[in-house]
Amino acid sequence: MAETTTAPAPAPIPAHVPGERVIDFDVFSPPGSQADYFGAWLALLDGPDLVWTTANGGHWIAAGGSTVRGIWEDAARFSNEALAVTPGLGEVMEFIPLQQDAPEHKPFRSAVMKGFAHQHIVATEPLVRGETVRLIEAMRPHGHCDFMAEFAEILPVHTFLSVIGVPPEDRVRLRPLGRQLTRPDGTMTVVELRDAADAYLEPYIRERLASPGPDLFSRILSVPIEGRAWTFEEAQRMCRNLLFGGLDTVVAMLGNVMMHLARHPAQQERLRQDPGLIPDAADELMRRYPTVAVTRNCVETCEIDGVTVERGDLVYLPSVLHNLDPRSFDAPETVDFARKLTQVRHSTMGAGPHRCVGAALARMEVIVVIEEWLARMPAFTLAEDARPTFRAGNVGALDQLALAWQA
Ligand code: HEM
């Protein structure tokens, strides 16, 4: 897949794109993103709200908060079918519900939402807490860790595999697949990636369609689609979507949350003294560290920010350029636990009809991790000389995060 993420030569610029809107910006590798992922994206806020990059085959990037949010919410003119600027990915993955548009999307999404209903999230919490405590207790005596390898890459995948009722040890086999989808490194083609996920899931899907149990996939597949049963092919596309949705996004979020707390000892201490603040702190940290970017394809030619976006154009929507735009949020880079997020909606979990179905599960995981980490660990910092490094992609994430504390 390497050739799909680094265009060897810039793509030709379509006639409707004004020259002053053209830049060369590779969304899989924004300049400087390895050391400062968020800063690398924020450079785009200095220009117009909609720019055209010649990288990765040529596509628009929404580069201002209200434009990112506006297009995200405009499902009538911007379709989800394309999935990504990575060529071929959408055609091969055919995710349900992510790549569906109205009206087809609604019954499938509603079935998936039922699977993630509040009581199921509440019932999952002890499992998340138990694994969190186990991981923390194992590393505490060492006085240091690579938080990504020893915690963030384990907990969310363990959680997801447990809720779908498969052996959590399979995490070792599945984790690299999530990474390949969102930050491909060229070692697998898109088709190989889909086939690897399908091969793993197939026996479970057949079993759950035939005799549903209490697990997440069974719950969803038990909800009829407009009065009929799910077909095997639909079930496969949905389970594939959930597998990829649940593998990488929470990993990335936990890394950023812990990096922030390591760099801000006063906020760490405040939450230790007053754990009741942790849910609000989790919401604010999730706003501050958005790492998902999505792609839409325009299905109706329209004017945006003074330029014509033509039917068929791809538009890239980085959530970071909504959440960290000072025109959308006051002092957006400041983490303020008292920020009233109910009044201003952020885009970390998306917007409009495709807003994340796993949002409540992800939020619960972030809250539990902060609670248990602060209750069980002494004050912690970035390890001396540590420089967290990032890999950009449709989900940007830390590669490693060295933390230290007094053992
Ligand atoms: C912090 C963690 C997470 C983040 C930042 C995140 C982010 C997002 C975003 C931005 C979207 C919107 C996509 C679009 O508009 O095209 C989305 C949708 C989705 N997410 Fe998540 N997500 C997270 C966790 C999860 C988890 C844990 C799961 C499942 C276990 C999941 C499953 C999905 C699915 C299935 C959709 C598609 C919904 C639809 O199309 O109706 N996500 N997510």
XYZ file of C-alpha atoms and ligand atoms in Angstrom:
450
model
C 0.000 0.000 0.000
C 3.044 2.307 0.161
C 2.472 3.659 -3.336
C -1.013 4.727 -2.272
C 0.170 6.968 0.549
C 3.106 8.770 -1.036
C 2.326 10.078 -4.505
C 5.471 9.863 -6.660
C 4.448 12.855 -8.780
C 1.914 15.583 -8.027
C -1.504 14.907 -9.547
C -2.741 17.248 -12.316
C -4.796 20.159 -10.995
C -8.422 20.183 -12.213
C -9.515 23.309 -14.112
C -12.048 24.385 -11.471
C -9.379 24.651 -8.733
C -7.958 28.201 -8.467
C -4.136 28.262 -8.493
C -3.934 30.214 -5.227
C -5.712 27.344 -3.424
C -3.150 24.730 -4.468
C -0.641 23.367 -1.975
C 1.484 20.235 -1.682
C 0.428 18.661 1.613
C 0.554 14.926 2.210
C -2.135 14.159 4.793
C -0.298 10.951 5.692
C 2.836 12.896 6.506
C 2.258 16.613 7.262
C 5.630 18.400 7.511
C 6.917 18.159 11.102
C 4.158 15.789 12.244
C 6.536 13.195 13.640
C 7.629 15.570 16.399
C 4.500 17.712 16.652
C 1.435 16.136 15.051
C -1.031 18.824 16.121
C 1.281 21.739 15.281
C 1.876 20.279 11.810
C -1.841 20.358 11.036
C -2.387 23.777 12.601
C -0.085 25.343 9.998
C -3.047 25.021 7.601
C -5.165 27.417 9.694
C -3.024 30.309 8.372
C -4.412 29.881 4.844
C -7.871 29.780 3.255
C -10.604 27.522 4.640
C -10.502 25.185 1.664
C -7.264 24.202 -0.093
C -6.418 21.689 -2.808
C -3.435 19.427 -2.297
C -1.684 17.763 -5.210
C -0.520 14.890 -2.970
C -2.232 11.473 -2.881
C -3.952 11.880 -6.233
C -5.241 15.407 -5.541
C -8.068 16.361 -3.169
C -9.503 19.241 -1.142
C -8.652 19.733 2.542
C -11.109 21.678 4.719
C -8.742 23.895 6.671
C -10.953 26.034 8.922
C -13.198 25.042 11.822
C -16.582 26.047 10.439
C -15.813 24.569 7.006
C -14.702 21.238 8.496
C -17.805 21.065 10.634
C -20.163 22.384 7.921
C -19.123 19.754 5.359
C -19.177 16.992 8.013
C -22.810 17.843 8.762
C -23.804 18.235 5.105
C -24.606 14.619 4.303
C -26.884 15.623 1.410
C -24.055 17.063 -0.686
C -21.136 15.057 0.729
C -21.270 11.275 0.623
C -19.476 8.776 2.849
C -19.014 6.275 0.078
C -15.381 7.072 -0.737
C -14.099 6.328 2.808
C -10.577 7.685 2.328
C -8.194 9.395 -0.042
C -6.265 6.109 -0.103
C -7.165 4.805 -3.599
C -9.159 1.590 -3.584
C -9.770 1.499 0.150
C -13.459 2.427 -0.032
C -14.262 0.031 -2.893
C -12.626 -2.838 -1.035
C -13.828 -2.222 2.535
C -17.519 -1.366 1.894
C -18.029 -0.678 5.578
C -21.511 -0.794 7.113
C -22.627 1.691 8.406
C -19.660 4.000 7.746
C -19.820 4.036 3.940
C -23.580 4.137 3.595
C -25.610 7.225 2.763
C -29.251 7.984 3.547
C -31.707 6.350 3.351
C -29.837 3.005 3.321
C -27.667 4.013 6.301
C -30.446 4.524 8.858
C -31.676 0.984 9.660
C -28.129 -0.404 9.797
C -26.898 2.399 12.017
C -29.872 2.037 14.285
C -29.112 -1.695 14.729
C -25.471 -0.900 15.545
C -26.523 1.822 18.019
C -28.725 -0.687 19.856
C -25.689 -2.913 20.293
C -23.861 -0.038 22.013
C -26.822 0.976 24.240
C -26.061 2.561 27.609
C -26.725 -0.550 29.714
C -24.138 -2.500 27.722
C -21.495 0.178 28.250
C -22.243 0.149 31.993
C -21.978 -3.649 32.004
C -18.587 -3.481 30.247
C -17.019 -1.091 32.760
C -15.862 -3.720 35.311
C -14.065 -5.602 32.557
C -12.248 -2.422 31.463
C -11.418 -1.548 35.061
C -10.106 -5.023 35.810
C -7.745 -5.085 32.836
C -6.655 -1.485 33.506
C -5.738 -2.341 37.093
C -3.914 -5.509 36.011
C -1.781 -3.618 33.487
C -0.997 -0.762 35.881
C -0.053 -3.048 38.762
C 2.270 -5.027 36.480
C 4.254 -1.970 35.426
C 4.194 0.156 38.592
C 7.235 -1.477 40.285
C 9.395 -0.699 37.227
C 9.211 3.090 37.596
C 8.937 3.600 33.838
C 7.108 2.336 30.756
C 6.489 2.853 27.106
C 2.848 3.727 27.605
C 1.936 2.917 24.002
C 3.394 -0.600 23.913
C 2.650 -1.560 27.512
C -0.795 -0.056 27.941
C -2.492 1.943 25.151
C -2.008 -0.764 22.531
C -3.384 -3.422 24.858
C -6.406 -2.125 26.757
C -8.764 -0.956 23.962
C -8.125 -4.019 21.831
C -8.587 -6.323 24.808
C -11.862 -4.503 25.571
C -13.164 -4.707 22.028
C -12.318 -8.390 21.646
C -14.003 -9.128 24.977
C -17.208 -7.297 24.011
C -17.423 -9.189 20.726
C -16.903 -12.423 22.654
C -13.622 -13.637 21.112
C -10.365 -14.578 22.904
C -8.643 -11.351 24.048
C -5.255 -12.992 23.352
C -6.028 -12.607 19.625
C -5.106 -8.994 20.140
C -1.523 -9.733 19.163
C -2.719 -10.989 15.790
C -5.276 -8.252 15.151
C -3.590 -5.106 16.398
C -1.343 -4.663 13.328
C -4.412 -4.698 11.075
C -5.872 -1.595 12.699
C -2.588 0.183 12.244
C -2.409 -0.794 8.560
C -5.841 0.651 7.881
C -5.187 4.043 9.406
C -1.432 4.424 8.974
C -0.451 2.035 6.147
C 3.267 1.272 5.888
C 3.318 -0.528 2.568
C 3.606 -4.082 3.853
C -0.008 -5.063 2.989
C -2.333 -4.239 0.100
C -5.858 -3.047 0.843
C -7.258 -6.377 -0.357
C -4.859 -8.374 1.854
C -5.913 -6.249 4.788
C -9.636 -6.821 4.217
C -9.109 -10.538 3.627
C -7.092 -10.906 6.828
C -9.892 -9.243 8.838
C -12.581 -11.321 7.104
C -10.722 -14.590 7.564
C -10.470 -13.920 11.272
C -14.107 -12.842 11.661
C -15.890 -15.338 9.392
C -16.401 -18.286 11.809
C -17.631 -15.947 14.540
C -20.073 -14.196 12.209
C -21.527 -17.502 10.986
C -21.892 -18.722 14.568
C -23.575 -15.515 15.772
C -25.999 -15.401 12.839
C -26.963 -19.025 13.502
C -27.202 -18.854 17.291
C -26.884 -15.379 18.806
C -25.250 -14.969 22.224
C -24.925 -11.944 24.541
C -21.944 -10.412 22.658
C -21.937 -7.148 20.683
C -22.070 -8.694 17.197
C -24.973 -10.978 18.192
C -26.910 -8.071 19.684
C -26.554 -6.038 16.490
C -27.263 -8.932 14.128
C -30.428 -9.752 16.077
C -31.980 -6.403 15.117
C -33.874 -6.860 11.836
C -33.145 -4.541 8.926
C -36.513 -3.168 7.836
C -38.204 -6.371 8.914
C -35.745 -8.876 7.427
C -32.642 -10.667 8.686
C -29.080 -9.478 7.955
C -27.414 -11.256 5.029
C -23.999 -12.816 5.656
C -22.377 -10.242 3.379
C -23.939 -7.313 5.292
C -22.924 -8.887 8.587
C -19.370 -9.219 7.334
C -19.212 -5.571 6.232
C -20.556 -4.410 9.611
C -18.239 -6.586 11.718
C -15.296 -5.477 9.568
C -16.266 -1.843 10.232
C -16.471 -2.360 13.979
C -13.216 -4.283 14.102
C -11.354 -1.453 12.405
C -13.257 1.271 14.313
C -12.434 -0.300 17.655
C -8.797 -1.210 17.057
C -6.899 2.015 16.599
C -8.851 5.064 17.662
C -8.874 4.515 21.421
C -5.199 3.512 21.327
C -4.414 6.925 19.837
C -6.640 8.776 22.310
C -5.187 7.140 25.425
C -1.665 8.002 24.295
C -2.492 11.690 23.924
C -4.390 11.880 27.213
C -1.475 10.384 29.116
C 1.070 12.546 27.305
C -0.901 15.610 28.368
C -1.117 14.553 32.028
C 2.607 13.703 32.090
C 3.385 17.212 30.839
C 0.967 18.944 33.262
C 1.730 17.839 36.837
C -0.603 20.452 38.357
C -3.599 19.106 36.423
C -2.568 15.563 37.325
C -2.572 16.496 41.001
C -5.863 18.357 40.740
C -7.581 15.252 39.367
C -5.918 13.085 42.006
C -7.289 15.376 44.728
C -10.732 15.663 43.138
C -11.561 12.556 41.066
C -15.108 13.886 40.588
C -13.604 16.188 37.939
C -12.370 13.267 35.841
C -15.418 12.848 33.532
C -15.289 16.552 32.541
C -11.506 16.345 32.225
C -11.860 13.315 29.937
C -14.323 15.187 27.706
C -12.026 18.193 27.494
C -8.939 16.062 26.787
C -10.856 14.262 24.050
C -11.690 17.648 22.521
C -8.091 18.854 22.806
C -6.554 15.787 21.144
C -8.596 14.927 18.044
C -6.724 12.551 15.749
C -9.283 11.230 13.271
C -9.673 12.652 9.776
C -12.357 11.485 7.371
C -12.993 11.844 3.649
C -16.168 12.822 1.840
C -16.925 12.755 -1.866
C -18.982 15.610 -3.237
C -22.197 14.410 -4.891
C -23.603 17.839 -5.789
C -21.452 20.647 -7.176
C -21.480 23.604 -4.765
C -19.698 26.798 -3.706
C -17.737 26.693 -0.455
C -15.421 29.428 0.834
C -15.644 31.173 -2.547
C -14.557 28.184 -4.652
C -16.407 25.529 -6.620
C -16.338 22.017 -5.244
C -17.360 19.738 -8.093
C -19.343 16.543 -7.960
C -16.751 13.757 -7.677
C -14.159 15.829 -5.758
C -12.804 14.336 -2.536
C -12.688 16.524 0.581
C -10.532 15.637 3.583
C -11.930 16.678 6.993
C -9.353 16.715 9.826
C -11.160 16.986 13.183
C -8.092 18.784 14.559
C -8.790 21.775 12.291
C -12.211 22.249 13.847
C -11.349 21.586 17.491
C -8.129 23.641 17.523
C -9.290 26.583 15.415
C -9.422 29.699 17.658
C -12.421 30.868 15.616
C -14.339 27.800 16.836
C -13.141 27.503 20.465
C -11.624 30.097 22.824
C -7.958 29.338 23.546
C -8.412 25.923 21.907
C -5.003 24.559 22.868
C -5.638 25.160 26.570
C -7.060 22.211 28.482
C -9.724 23.735 30.711
C -11.672 21.180 32.757
C -14.450 23.749 33.255
C -14.999 24.348 29.525
C -18.692 24.023 28.701
C -18.551 21.474 25.908
C -22.289 20.957 25.865
C -22.663 24.448 24.425
C -20.065 24.046 21.672
C -19.882 20.637 20.022
C -16.440 19.409 18.994
C -15.581 17.016 16.169
C -13.342 14.384 17.774
C -16.081 11.773 17.360
C -17.356 13.263 14.091
C -20.591 15.111 13.358
C -23.852 14.554 11.550
C -25.435 11.177 10.787
C -22.183 9.190 11.059
C -21.103 10.451 14.484
C -19.165 7.675 16.215
C -21.294 4.796 17.472
C -18.470 3.738 19.822
C -18.270 7.186 21.491
C -19.734 6.089 24.845
C -17.487 3.028 25.001
C -14.414 5.125 24.184
C -15.344 7.791 26.741
C -15.866 5.178 29.451
C -12.436 3.691 28.702
C -10.731 7.094 28.916
C -12.456 7.882 32.236
C -11.605 4.510 33.796
C -7.968 4.744 32.705
C -7.522 8.237 34.174
C -9.249 7.188 37.403
C -7.221 4.038 37.961
C -3.928 5.459 36.752
C -4.104 8.483 39.067
C -5.347 6.407 42.007
C -2.565 3.804 41.672
C 0.452 5.634 40.245
C 2.495 8.330 41.962
C 3.168 11.600 40.103
C 4.550 10.760 36.658
C 6.331 12.688 33.936
C 7.755 12.118 30.492
C 10.966 10.104 30.953
C 14.113 12.215 30.917
C 15.172 13.058 27.348
C 11.995 11.383 26.054
C 10.577 12.838 22.872
C 7.151 11.413 22.042
C 6.959 10.648 18.319
C 3.852 10.512 16.174
C 2.780 8.795 12.980
C 0.203 10.669 10.952
C -2.625 8.965 9.038
C -6.424 8.863 9.024
C -5.921 8.253 12.737
C -2.720 9.961 13.922
C -1.119 8.291 16.949
C 1.956 8.315 19.130
C 4.534 5.684 18.181
C 5.976 5.594 21.661
C 5.532 7.494 24.919
C 8.174 6.964 27.594
C 6.793 7.778 31.069
C 8.627 7.710 34.414
C 7.680 7.783 38.114
C 9.226 6.973 41.498
C 8.893 3.196 41.880
C -11.534 7.788 20.957
C -11.944 6.823 20.154
C -12.697 7.031 18.875
C -12.660 8.086 18.020
C -11.812 9.345 18.122
C -13.599 7.794 16.943
C -13.885 8.659 15.897
C -14.885 8.451 14.972
C -15.281 9.418 13.967
C -14.637 10.771 13.766
C -16.320 8.878 13.275
C -17.103 9.540 12.122
C -16.700 8.979 10.786
C -17.278 9.745 9.630
O -17.974 10.748 9.837
O -17.015 9.376 8.474
C -16.568 7.566 13.805
C -17.526 6.690 13.340
C -17.601 5.368 13.729
N -16.928 4.791 14.777
Fe -15.636 5.684 16.034
N -14.152 6.576 17.153
C -13.643 6.054 18.327
C -13.961 4.837 18.897
C -14.735 3.868 18.306
C -14.973 2.554 18.834
C -14.402 2.036 20.156
C -15.761 1.888 17.923
C -16.303 0.487 17.931
C -15.979 -0.422 18.777
C -16.047 2.813 16.838
C -16.817 2.521 15.742
C -17.262 3.461 14.828
C -18.210 3.161 13.754
C -18.840 1.812 13.438
C -18.430 4.367 13.078
C -19.360 4.585 11.884
C -20.699 5.164 12.318
C -21.620 5.453 11.143
O -21.148 5.526 10.019
O -22.834 5.623 11.355
N -15.409 3.999 17.118
N -15.689 7.342 14.853
